[in-house]
Coordinates of C-alpha atoms and ligand atoms in Angstrom, one line a residue:
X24 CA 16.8 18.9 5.1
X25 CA 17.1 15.1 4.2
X26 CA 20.5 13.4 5.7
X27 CA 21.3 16.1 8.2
X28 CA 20.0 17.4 11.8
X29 CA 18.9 14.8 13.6
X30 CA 18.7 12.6 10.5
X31 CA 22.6 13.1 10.3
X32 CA 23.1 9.7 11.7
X33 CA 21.7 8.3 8.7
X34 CA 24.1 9.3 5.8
X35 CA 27.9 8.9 5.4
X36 CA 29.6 10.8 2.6
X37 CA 27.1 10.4 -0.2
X38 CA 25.8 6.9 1.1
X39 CA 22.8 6.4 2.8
X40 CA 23.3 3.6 5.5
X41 CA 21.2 0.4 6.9
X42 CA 19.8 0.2 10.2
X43 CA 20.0 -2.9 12.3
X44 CA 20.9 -4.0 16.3
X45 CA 19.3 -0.2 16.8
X46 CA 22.3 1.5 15.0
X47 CA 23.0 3.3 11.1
X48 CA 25.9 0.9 9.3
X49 CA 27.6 1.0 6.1
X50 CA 27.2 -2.8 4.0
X51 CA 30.3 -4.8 4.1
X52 CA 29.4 -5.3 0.2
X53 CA 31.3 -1.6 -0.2
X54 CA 28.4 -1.2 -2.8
X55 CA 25.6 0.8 -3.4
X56 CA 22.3 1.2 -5.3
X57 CA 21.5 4.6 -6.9
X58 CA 18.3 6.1 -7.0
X59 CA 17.3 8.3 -9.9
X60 CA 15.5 11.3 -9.5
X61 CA 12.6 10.8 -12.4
X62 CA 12.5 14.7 -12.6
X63 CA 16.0 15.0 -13.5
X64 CA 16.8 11.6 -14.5
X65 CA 20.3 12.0 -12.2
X66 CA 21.6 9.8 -9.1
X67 CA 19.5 11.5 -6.6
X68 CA 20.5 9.1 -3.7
X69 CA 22.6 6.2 -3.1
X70 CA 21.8 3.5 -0.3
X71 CA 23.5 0.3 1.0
X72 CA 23.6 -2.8 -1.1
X73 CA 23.1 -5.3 1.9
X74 CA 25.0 -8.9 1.4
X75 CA 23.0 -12.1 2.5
X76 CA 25.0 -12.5 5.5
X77 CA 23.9 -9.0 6.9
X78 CA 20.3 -10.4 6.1
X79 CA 20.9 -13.4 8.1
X80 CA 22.2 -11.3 11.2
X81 CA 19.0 -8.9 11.0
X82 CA 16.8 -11.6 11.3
X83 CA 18.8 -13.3 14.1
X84 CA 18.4 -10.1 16.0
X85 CA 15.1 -9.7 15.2
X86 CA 14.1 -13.2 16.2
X87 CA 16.1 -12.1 19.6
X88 CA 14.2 -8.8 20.3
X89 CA 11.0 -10.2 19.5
X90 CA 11.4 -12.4 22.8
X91 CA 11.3 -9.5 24.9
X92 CA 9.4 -7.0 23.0
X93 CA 6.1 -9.5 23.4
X94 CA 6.5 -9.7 27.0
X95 CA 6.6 -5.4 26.8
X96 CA 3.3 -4.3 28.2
X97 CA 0.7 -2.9 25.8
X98 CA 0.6 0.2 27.3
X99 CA 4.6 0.7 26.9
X100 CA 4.3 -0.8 22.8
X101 CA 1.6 2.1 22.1
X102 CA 3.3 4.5 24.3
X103 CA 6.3 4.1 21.6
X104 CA 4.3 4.1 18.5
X105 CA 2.5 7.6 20.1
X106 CA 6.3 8.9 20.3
X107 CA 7.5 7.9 16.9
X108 CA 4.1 9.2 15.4
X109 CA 4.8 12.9 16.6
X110 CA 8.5 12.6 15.5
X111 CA 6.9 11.5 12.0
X112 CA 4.8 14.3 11.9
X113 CA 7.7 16.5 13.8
X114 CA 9.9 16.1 10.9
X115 CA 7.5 16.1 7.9
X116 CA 9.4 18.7 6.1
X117 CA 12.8 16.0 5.6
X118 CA 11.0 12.8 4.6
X119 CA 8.3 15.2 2.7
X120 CA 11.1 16.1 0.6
X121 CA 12.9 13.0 -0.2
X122 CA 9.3 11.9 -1.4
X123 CA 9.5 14.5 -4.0
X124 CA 13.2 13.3 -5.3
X125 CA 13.1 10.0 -5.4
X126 CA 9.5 9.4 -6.2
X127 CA 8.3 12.5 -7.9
X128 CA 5.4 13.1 -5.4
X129 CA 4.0 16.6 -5.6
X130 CA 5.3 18.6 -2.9
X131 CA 2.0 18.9 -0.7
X132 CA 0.6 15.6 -0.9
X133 CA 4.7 14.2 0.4
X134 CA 3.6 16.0 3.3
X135 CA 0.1 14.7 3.5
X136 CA 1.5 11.1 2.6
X137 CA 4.0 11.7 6.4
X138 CA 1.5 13.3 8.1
X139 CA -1.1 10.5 7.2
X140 CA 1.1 8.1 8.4
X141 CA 1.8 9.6 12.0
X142 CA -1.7 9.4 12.5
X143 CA -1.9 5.7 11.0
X144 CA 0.7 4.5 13.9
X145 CA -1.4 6.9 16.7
X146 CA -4.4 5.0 15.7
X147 CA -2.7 1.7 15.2
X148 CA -1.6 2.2 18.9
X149 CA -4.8 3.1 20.2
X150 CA -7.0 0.5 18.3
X151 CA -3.7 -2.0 19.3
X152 CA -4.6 -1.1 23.2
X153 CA -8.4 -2.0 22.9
X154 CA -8.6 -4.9 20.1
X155 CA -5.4 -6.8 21.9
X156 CA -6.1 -6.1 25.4
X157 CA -9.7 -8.6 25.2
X158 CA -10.0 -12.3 24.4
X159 CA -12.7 -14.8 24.7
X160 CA -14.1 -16.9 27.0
X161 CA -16.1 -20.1 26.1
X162 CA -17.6 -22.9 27.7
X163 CA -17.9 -26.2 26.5
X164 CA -22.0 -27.1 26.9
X165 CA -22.9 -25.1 23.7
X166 CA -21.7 -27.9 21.8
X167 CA -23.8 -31.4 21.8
X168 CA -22.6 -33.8 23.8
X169 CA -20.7 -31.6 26.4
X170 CA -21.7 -30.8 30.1
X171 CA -20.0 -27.7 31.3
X172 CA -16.7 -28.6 32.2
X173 CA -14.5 -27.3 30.1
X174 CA -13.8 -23.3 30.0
X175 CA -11.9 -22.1 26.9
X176 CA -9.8 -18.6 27.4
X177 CA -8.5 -17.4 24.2
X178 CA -5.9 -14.5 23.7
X179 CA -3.8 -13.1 20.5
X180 CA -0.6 -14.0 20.9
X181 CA 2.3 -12.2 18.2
X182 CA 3.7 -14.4 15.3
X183 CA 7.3 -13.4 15.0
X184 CA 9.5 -11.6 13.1
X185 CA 7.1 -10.0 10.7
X186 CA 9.2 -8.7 7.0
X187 CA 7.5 -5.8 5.4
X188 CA 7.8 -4.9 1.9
X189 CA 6.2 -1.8 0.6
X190 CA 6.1 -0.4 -3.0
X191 CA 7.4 3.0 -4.3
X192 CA 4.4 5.0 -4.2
X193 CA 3.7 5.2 -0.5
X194 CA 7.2 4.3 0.5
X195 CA 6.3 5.8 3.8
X196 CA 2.6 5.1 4.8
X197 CA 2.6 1.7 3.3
X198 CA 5.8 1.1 5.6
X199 CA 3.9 2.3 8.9
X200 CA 0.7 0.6 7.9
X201 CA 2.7 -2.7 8.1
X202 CA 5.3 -1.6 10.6
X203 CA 2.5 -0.3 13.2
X204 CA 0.2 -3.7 13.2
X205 CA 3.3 -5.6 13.5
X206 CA 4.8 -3.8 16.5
X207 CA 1.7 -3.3 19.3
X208 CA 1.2 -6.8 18.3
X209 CA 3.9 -7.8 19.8
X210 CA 5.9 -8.3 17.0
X211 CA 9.3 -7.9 15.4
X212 CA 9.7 -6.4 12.1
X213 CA 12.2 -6.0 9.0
X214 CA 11.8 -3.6 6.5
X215 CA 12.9 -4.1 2.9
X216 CA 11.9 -0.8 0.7
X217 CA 11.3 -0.5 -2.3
X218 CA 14.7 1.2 -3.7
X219 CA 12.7 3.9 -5.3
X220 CA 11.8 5.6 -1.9
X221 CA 14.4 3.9 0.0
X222 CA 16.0 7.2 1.5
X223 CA 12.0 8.1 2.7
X224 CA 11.8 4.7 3.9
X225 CA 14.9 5.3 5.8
X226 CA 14.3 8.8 7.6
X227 CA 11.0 7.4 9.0
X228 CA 12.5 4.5 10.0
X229 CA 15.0 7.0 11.9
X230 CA 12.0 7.9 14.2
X231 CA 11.0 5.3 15.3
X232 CA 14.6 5.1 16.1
X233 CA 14.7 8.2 18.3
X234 CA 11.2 7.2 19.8
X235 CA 13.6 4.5 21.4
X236 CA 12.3 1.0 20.4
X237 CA 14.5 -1.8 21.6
X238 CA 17.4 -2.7 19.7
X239 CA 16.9 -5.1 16.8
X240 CA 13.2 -4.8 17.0
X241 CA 13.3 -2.6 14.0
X242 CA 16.0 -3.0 10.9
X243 CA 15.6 -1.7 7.5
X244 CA 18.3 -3.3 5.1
X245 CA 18.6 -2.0 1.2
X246 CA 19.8 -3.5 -1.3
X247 CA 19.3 -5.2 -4.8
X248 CA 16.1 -7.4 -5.3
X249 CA 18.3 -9.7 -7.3
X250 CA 20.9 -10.4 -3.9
X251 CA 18.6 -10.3 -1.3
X252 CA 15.0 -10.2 -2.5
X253 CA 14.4 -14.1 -2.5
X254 CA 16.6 -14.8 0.1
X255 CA 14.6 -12.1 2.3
X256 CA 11.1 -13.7 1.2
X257 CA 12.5 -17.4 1.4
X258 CA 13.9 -17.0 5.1
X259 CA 13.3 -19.4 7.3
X260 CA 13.3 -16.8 10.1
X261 CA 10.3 -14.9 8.8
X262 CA 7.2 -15.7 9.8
X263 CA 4.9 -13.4 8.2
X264 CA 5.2 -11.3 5.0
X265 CA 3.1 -8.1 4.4
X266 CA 3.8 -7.1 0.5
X267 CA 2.4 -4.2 -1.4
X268 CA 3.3 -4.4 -5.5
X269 CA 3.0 -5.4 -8.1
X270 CA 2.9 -9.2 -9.9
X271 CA 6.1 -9.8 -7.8
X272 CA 3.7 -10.8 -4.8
X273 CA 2.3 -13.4 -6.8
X274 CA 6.2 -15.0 -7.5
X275 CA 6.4 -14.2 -3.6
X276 CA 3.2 -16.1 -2.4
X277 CA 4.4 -19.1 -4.4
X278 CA 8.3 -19.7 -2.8
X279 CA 7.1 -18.5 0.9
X280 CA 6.5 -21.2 3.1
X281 CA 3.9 -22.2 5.4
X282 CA 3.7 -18.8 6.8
X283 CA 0.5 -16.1 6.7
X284 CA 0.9 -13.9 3.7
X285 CA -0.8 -10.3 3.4
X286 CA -0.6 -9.1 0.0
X287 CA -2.0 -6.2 -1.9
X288 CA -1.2 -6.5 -5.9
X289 CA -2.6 -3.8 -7.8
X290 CA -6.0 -3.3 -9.4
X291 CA -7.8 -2.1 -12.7
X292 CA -10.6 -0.6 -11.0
X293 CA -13.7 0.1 -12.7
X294 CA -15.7 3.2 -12.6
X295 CA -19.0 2.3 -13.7
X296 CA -21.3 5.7 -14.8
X297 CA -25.0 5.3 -15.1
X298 CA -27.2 7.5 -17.5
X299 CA -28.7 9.4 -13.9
X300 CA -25.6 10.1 -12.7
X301 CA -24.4 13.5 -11.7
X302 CA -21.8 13.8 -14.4
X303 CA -19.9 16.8 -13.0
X304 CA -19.4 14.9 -9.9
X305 CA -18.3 11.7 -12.1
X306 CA -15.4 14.1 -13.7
X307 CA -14.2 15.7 -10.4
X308 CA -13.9 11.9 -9.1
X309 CA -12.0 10.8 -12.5
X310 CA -9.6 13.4 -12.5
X311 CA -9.0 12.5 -8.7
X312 CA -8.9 9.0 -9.2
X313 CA -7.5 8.7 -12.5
X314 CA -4.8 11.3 -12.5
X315 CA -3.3 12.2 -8.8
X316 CA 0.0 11.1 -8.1
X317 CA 0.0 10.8 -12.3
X318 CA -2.2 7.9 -11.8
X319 CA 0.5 5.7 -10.1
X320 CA -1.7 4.0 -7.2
X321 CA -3.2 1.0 -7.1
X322 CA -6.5 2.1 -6.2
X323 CA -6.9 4.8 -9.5
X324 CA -9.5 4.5 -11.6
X325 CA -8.3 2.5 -14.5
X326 CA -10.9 2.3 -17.0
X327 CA -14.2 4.4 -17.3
X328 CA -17.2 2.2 -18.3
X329 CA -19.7 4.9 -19.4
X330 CA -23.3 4.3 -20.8
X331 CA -23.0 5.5 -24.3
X332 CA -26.0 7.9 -23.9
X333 CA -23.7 10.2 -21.6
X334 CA -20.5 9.6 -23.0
X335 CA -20.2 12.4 -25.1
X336 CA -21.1 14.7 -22.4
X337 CA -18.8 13.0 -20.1
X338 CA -16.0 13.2 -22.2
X339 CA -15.8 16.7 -22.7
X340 CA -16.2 17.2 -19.2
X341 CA -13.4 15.3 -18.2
X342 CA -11.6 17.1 -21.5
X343 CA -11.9 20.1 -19.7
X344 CA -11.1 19.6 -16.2
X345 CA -8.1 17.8 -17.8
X346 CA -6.6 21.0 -19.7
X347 CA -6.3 22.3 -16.4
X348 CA -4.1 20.1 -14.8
X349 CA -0.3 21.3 -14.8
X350 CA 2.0 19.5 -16.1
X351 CA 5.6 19.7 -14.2
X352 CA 8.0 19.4 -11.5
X353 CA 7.4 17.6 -8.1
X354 CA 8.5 20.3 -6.4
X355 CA 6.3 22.9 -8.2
X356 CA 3.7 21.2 -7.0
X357 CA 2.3 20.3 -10.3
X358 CA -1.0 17.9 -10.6
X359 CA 1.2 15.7 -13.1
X360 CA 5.0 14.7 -12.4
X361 CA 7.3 12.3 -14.1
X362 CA 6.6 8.3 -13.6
X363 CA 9.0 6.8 -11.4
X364 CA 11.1 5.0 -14.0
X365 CA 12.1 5.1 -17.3
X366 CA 10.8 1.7 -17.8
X367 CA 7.8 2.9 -16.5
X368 CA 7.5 5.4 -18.7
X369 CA 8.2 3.0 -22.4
X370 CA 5.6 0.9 -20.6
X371 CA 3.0 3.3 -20.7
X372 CA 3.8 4.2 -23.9
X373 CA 3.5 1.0 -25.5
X374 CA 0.1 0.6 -24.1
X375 CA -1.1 4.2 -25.7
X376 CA 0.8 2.8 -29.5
X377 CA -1.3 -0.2 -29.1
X378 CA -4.7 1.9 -28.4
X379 CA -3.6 4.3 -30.8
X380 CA -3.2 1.5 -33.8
X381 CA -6.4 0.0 -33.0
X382 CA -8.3 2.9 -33.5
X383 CA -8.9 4.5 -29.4
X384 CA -10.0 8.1 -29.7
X385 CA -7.3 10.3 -28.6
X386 CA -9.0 13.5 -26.6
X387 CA -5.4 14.7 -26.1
X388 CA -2.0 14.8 -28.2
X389 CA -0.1 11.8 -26.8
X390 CA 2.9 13.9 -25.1
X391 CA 6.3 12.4 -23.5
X392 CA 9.6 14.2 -22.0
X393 CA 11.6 11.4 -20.6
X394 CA 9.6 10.6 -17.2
X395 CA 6.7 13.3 -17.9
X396 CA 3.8 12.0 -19.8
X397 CA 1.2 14.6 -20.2
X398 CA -2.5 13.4 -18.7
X399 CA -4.4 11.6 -21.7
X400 CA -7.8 10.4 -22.0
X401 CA -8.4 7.3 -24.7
X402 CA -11.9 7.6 -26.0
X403 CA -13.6 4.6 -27.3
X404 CA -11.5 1.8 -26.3
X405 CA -12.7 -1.7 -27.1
X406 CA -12.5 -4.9 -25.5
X407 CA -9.4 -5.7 -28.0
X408 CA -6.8 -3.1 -26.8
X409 CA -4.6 -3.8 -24.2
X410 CA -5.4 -0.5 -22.1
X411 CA -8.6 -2.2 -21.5
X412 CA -6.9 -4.7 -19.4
X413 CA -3.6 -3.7 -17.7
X414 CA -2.8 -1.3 -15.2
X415 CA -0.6 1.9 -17.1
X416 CA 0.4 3.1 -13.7
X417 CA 0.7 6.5 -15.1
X418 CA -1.8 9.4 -16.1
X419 CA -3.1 7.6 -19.1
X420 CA -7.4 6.5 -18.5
X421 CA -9.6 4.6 -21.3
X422 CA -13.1 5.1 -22.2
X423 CA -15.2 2.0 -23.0
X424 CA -18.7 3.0 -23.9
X425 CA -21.2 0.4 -22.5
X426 CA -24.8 -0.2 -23.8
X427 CA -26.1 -1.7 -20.1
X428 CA -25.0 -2.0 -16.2
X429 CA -24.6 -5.9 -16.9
X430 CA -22.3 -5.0 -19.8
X431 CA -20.0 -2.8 -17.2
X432 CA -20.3 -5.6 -15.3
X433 CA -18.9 -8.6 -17.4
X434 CA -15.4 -5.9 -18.0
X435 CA -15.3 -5.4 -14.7
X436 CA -15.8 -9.0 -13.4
X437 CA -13.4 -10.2 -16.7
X438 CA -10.4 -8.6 -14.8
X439 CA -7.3 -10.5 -13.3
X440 CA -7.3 -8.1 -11.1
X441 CA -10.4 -7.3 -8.3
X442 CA -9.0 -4.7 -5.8
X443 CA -11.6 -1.9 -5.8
X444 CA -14.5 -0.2 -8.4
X445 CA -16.9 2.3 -8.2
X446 CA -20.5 2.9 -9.3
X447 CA -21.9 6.4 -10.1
X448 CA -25.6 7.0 -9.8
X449 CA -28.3 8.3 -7.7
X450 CA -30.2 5.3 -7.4
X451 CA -28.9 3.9 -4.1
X452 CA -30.9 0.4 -5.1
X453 CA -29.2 -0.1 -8.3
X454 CA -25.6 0.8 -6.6
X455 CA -26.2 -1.6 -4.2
X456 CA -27.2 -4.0 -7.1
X457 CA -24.5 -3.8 -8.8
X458 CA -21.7 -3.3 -6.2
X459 CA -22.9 -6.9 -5.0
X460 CA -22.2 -8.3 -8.4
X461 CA -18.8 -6.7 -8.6
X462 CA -15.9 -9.1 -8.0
X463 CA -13.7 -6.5 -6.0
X464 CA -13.1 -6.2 -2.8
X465 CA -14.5 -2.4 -2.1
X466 CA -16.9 -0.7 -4.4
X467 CA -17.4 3.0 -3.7
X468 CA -20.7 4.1 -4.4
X469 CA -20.1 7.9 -5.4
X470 CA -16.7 8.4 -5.1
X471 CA -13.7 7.2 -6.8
X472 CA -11.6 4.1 -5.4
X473 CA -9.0 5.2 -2.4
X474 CA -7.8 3.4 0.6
X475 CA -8.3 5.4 3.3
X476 CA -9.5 6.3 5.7
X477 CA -6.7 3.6 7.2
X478 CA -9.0 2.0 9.3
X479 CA -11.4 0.8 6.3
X480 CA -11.0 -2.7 5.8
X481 CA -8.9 -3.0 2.5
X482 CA -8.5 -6.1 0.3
X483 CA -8.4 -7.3 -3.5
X484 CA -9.6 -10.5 -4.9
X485 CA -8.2 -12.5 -7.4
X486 CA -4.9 -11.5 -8.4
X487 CA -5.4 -7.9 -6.5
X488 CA -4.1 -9.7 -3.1
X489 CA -4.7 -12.0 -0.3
X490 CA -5.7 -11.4 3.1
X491 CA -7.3 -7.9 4.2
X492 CA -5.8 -4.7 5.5
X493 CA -6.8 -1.7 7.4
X494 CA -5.7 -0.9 11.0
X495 CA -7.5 -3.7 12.4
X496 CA -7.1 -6.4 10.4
X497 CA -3.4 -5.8 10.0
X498 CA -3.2 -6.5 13.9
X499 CA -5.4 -9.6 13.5
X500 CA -3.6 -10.7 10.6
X501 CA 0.0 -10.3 12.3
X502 CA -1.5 -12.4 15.6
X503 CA -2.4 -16.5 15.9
X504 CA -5.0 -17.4 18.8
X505 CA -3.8 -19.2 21.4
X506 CA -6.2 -21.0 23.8
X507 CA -6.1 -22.1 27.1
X508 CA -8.8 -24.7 28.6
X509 CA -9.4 -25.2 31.8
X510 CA -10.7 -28.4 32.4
X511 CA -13.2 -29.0 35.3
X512 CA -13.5 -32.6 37.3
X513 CA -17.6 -32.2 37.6
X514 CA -19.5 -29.5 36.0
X515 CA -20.1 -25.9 36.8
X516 CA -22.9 -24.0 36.1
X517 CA -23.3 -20.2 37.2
X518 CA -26.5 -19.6 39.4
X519 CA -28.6 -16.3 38.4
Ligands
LIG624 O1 -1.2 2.0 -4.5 C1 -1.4 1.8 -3.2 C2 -2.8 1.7 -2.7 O2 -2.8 1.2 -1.5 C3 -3.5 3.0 -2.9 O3 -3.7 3.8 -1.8 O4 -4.5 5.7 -0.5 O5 -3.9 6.0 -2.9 O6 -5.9 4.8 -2.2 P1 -4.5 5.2 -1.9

């Protein structure tokens, strides 16, 4: 159970408590931050509100671990990650469960969410070992004008004290996936969660704990965005942030400083549905990607562009597979669960009052019960509505009809946002066609947007993010090259 066993450590009285210098503390603040449970609508949780000063003495001790920890063998770094992966996995049940009360996650995919993250820090270790372990060798006659007397050697070095800030719906595996890189890299790492799956955030943070990491090398401080949000991002002892959210990131990339910036933003991906397509494959992929975790992930599909001469049947495809989804507790298991907030919530439902005054088909009564909005499906939304455009973050999906591929297109491409689309069809030649001439960083030919596997590259253009993620590029990104030349007094050429 969350907050006792060997998770004890981490609560005192009804207080969850910070970690930093490799031990649980209570804030000097004396405050806290409550978490609501968007089932109930109840303080679920409390955690630490963390002053500026305790800020300041993370990153001092992060800065100071960081020495050490980059002159730690490989070997010993994945060694560690292995450990706290099986722990992860070990205590899936706790963390599983604090997903489903702070978060609302069904009850089986909290689990899957843990488990997928032990095996995102095994692999991180593991690809960590091969990708850091090799450099580069040059030599200086490839370029004009150069005899062979220079030899380059090139390695990747870590950058620092890395500050990680994940978003509420993966409170856990969007942690790892930027706790993971940062550590067999060499780095140092603070964690700032999002409050909404704080207490998650916490317990996993717990083992890497008991996995035995340095002191310091690890801290996870909570707290209001409004005390210690900027001054996290705008620390001079960061050197590297790695957000996941939402139009925060973009306030974020603006008052960081000269400092490399990984950021995923959200999306309005496109699912693009071509007259030969196999429609009752389309459905099964729009109910996946438009209504699991009640459509609160940044790779959902968020609007349907269908080719009006299917559209009907489509429709009542999706109308059907959509009646059976249940509608209900997190715990119960249920397909659709609360949103996270209550402000989520009225934001979704002004987006539906807006479609519904212009004139969107509803194929479902529009439903609300605080959190819980029942899955809907908006027919016939044009251009005009704002559905078209933002991201609902809940279990509410438009339908614009489209006349051509190019039209899909020109929505697609018209987006802020460019994280990830997909194409349906069974010719592979017009797929390819038209995934080129999508502005998003994946297009999934087939299949409904997703992330994973956690070793795809993943990345968003335009305001969907900067840089690229996936296991491999997170440990790029969180490394600089560093060169050594050796320079020869006459050249040196190696004989056959
Ligand atoms: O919303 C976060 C984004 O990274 C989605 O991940 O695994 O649901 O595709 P996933």
């Amino acid at each position: 159970m969350a907050g006792t066993g060997v998770f004890a450590d981490v609560l005192e009285g009804d207080v969850y408590k910070y970690y930093a210098d490799g031990e649980w503390k209570k804030s000097s603040s004396g405050k806290s931050v409550a978490i609501i449970n968007p089932m109930t609508r109840k303080t679920q949780y409390k955690v630490q509100a963390c002053t500026q000063e305790e800020v300041n003495k993370v990153m001092e001790s992060a800065k100071t671990a960081q020495k050490s920890w980059a002159k730690t063998p490989l070997w010993k770094r994945a060694e560690l990650l292995h450990k706290a992966a099986a722990i992860l996995k070990e205590h899936k049940a706790p963390i599983a469960e604090c997903l489903v009360k702070e978060i609302a996650k069904p009850a089986k995919d909290a689990v899957t969410e843990v488990v997928r993250s032990g095996d995102l820090v095994s692999y991180t270790a593991e690809e960590g070992v091969r990708i850091l372990g090799e450099g580069k060798f040059l030599v200086s006659d490839s370029f004009p004008g150069n005899q062979r007397t220079k030899y380059c050697l090139t390695s990747k070095i870590p950058l620092g004290v890395i500050l990680a800030i994940p978003p509420f719906n993966y409170p856990v595996n969007l942690a790892v996936s930027k706790i993971a890189p940062a550590l067999i890299a060499g780095n140092s790492l603070v964690l700032k969660p999002p409050t909404q799956g704080a207490v998650s955030a916490l317990h996993m943070v717990h083992c890497f704990h008991l996995a035995g990491f340095p002191k310091g090398l690890i801290s996870c401080v909570t707290g209001k965005g409004s005390e210690i949000g900027d001054f996290l991002t705008m620390h001079p002892g960061v050197n590297c942030i790695s957000f996941t959210g939402g139009d925060t990131g973009i306030a974020i990339s603006k008052k960081a400083g000269m400092i490399p910036l990984q950021m995923e933003l959200g999306g309005k991906d496109a699912c693009i549905v071509l007259e030969d397509a196999d429609l009752d494959l389309v459905a099964a992929n729009i109910i996946k990607g438009g209504f699991s975790y009640s459509g609160q992930r940044c790779t959902a599909v968020k609007v349907v562009l269908v080719m009006e001469s299917v559209a009907d049947l489509l429709v009542e495809k999706v109308k059907a597979k959509v009646a059976k989804l249940t509608v209900g507790a997190p715990e119960d298991d249920c397909d659709i669960t609360p949103v996270v907030s209550e402000s989520s919530a009225n934001f979704i439902e002004g987006l539906v009052k807006d479609a519904k005054e212009k004139g969107a088909t509803f194929c479902q009564e529009y439903k609300r019960d605080g959190n819980l909005i029942w899955p809907l499906l908006l027919d016939n939304v044009r251009p005009d509505m704002r559905i078209a455009w933002e991201e609902p973050f809940g279990p509410v999906l438009p339908v614009i009809r489209i006349n051509s591929a190019e039209e899909g297109i020109h929505h697609c491409n018209a987006s802020n946002f460019g994280l990830q689309g997909c194409v349906f069809t069974k010719d592979v030649n017009k797929a390819i066609l038209i995934s080129d001439a999508m502005e998003t960083g994946t297009v999934q030919i087939n299949s409904a947007p997703a992330r994973g596997p956690d070793h795809f590259p993943f990345q968003g253009l335009k305001d969907s993010g900067i840089g690229s993620q996936g296991v491999t590029n997170s440990i790029n990104m969180m490394t600089k090259i560093k060169t050594t030349v050796i320079n020869l007094p006459t050249p040196s050429y190696t004989m056959g």
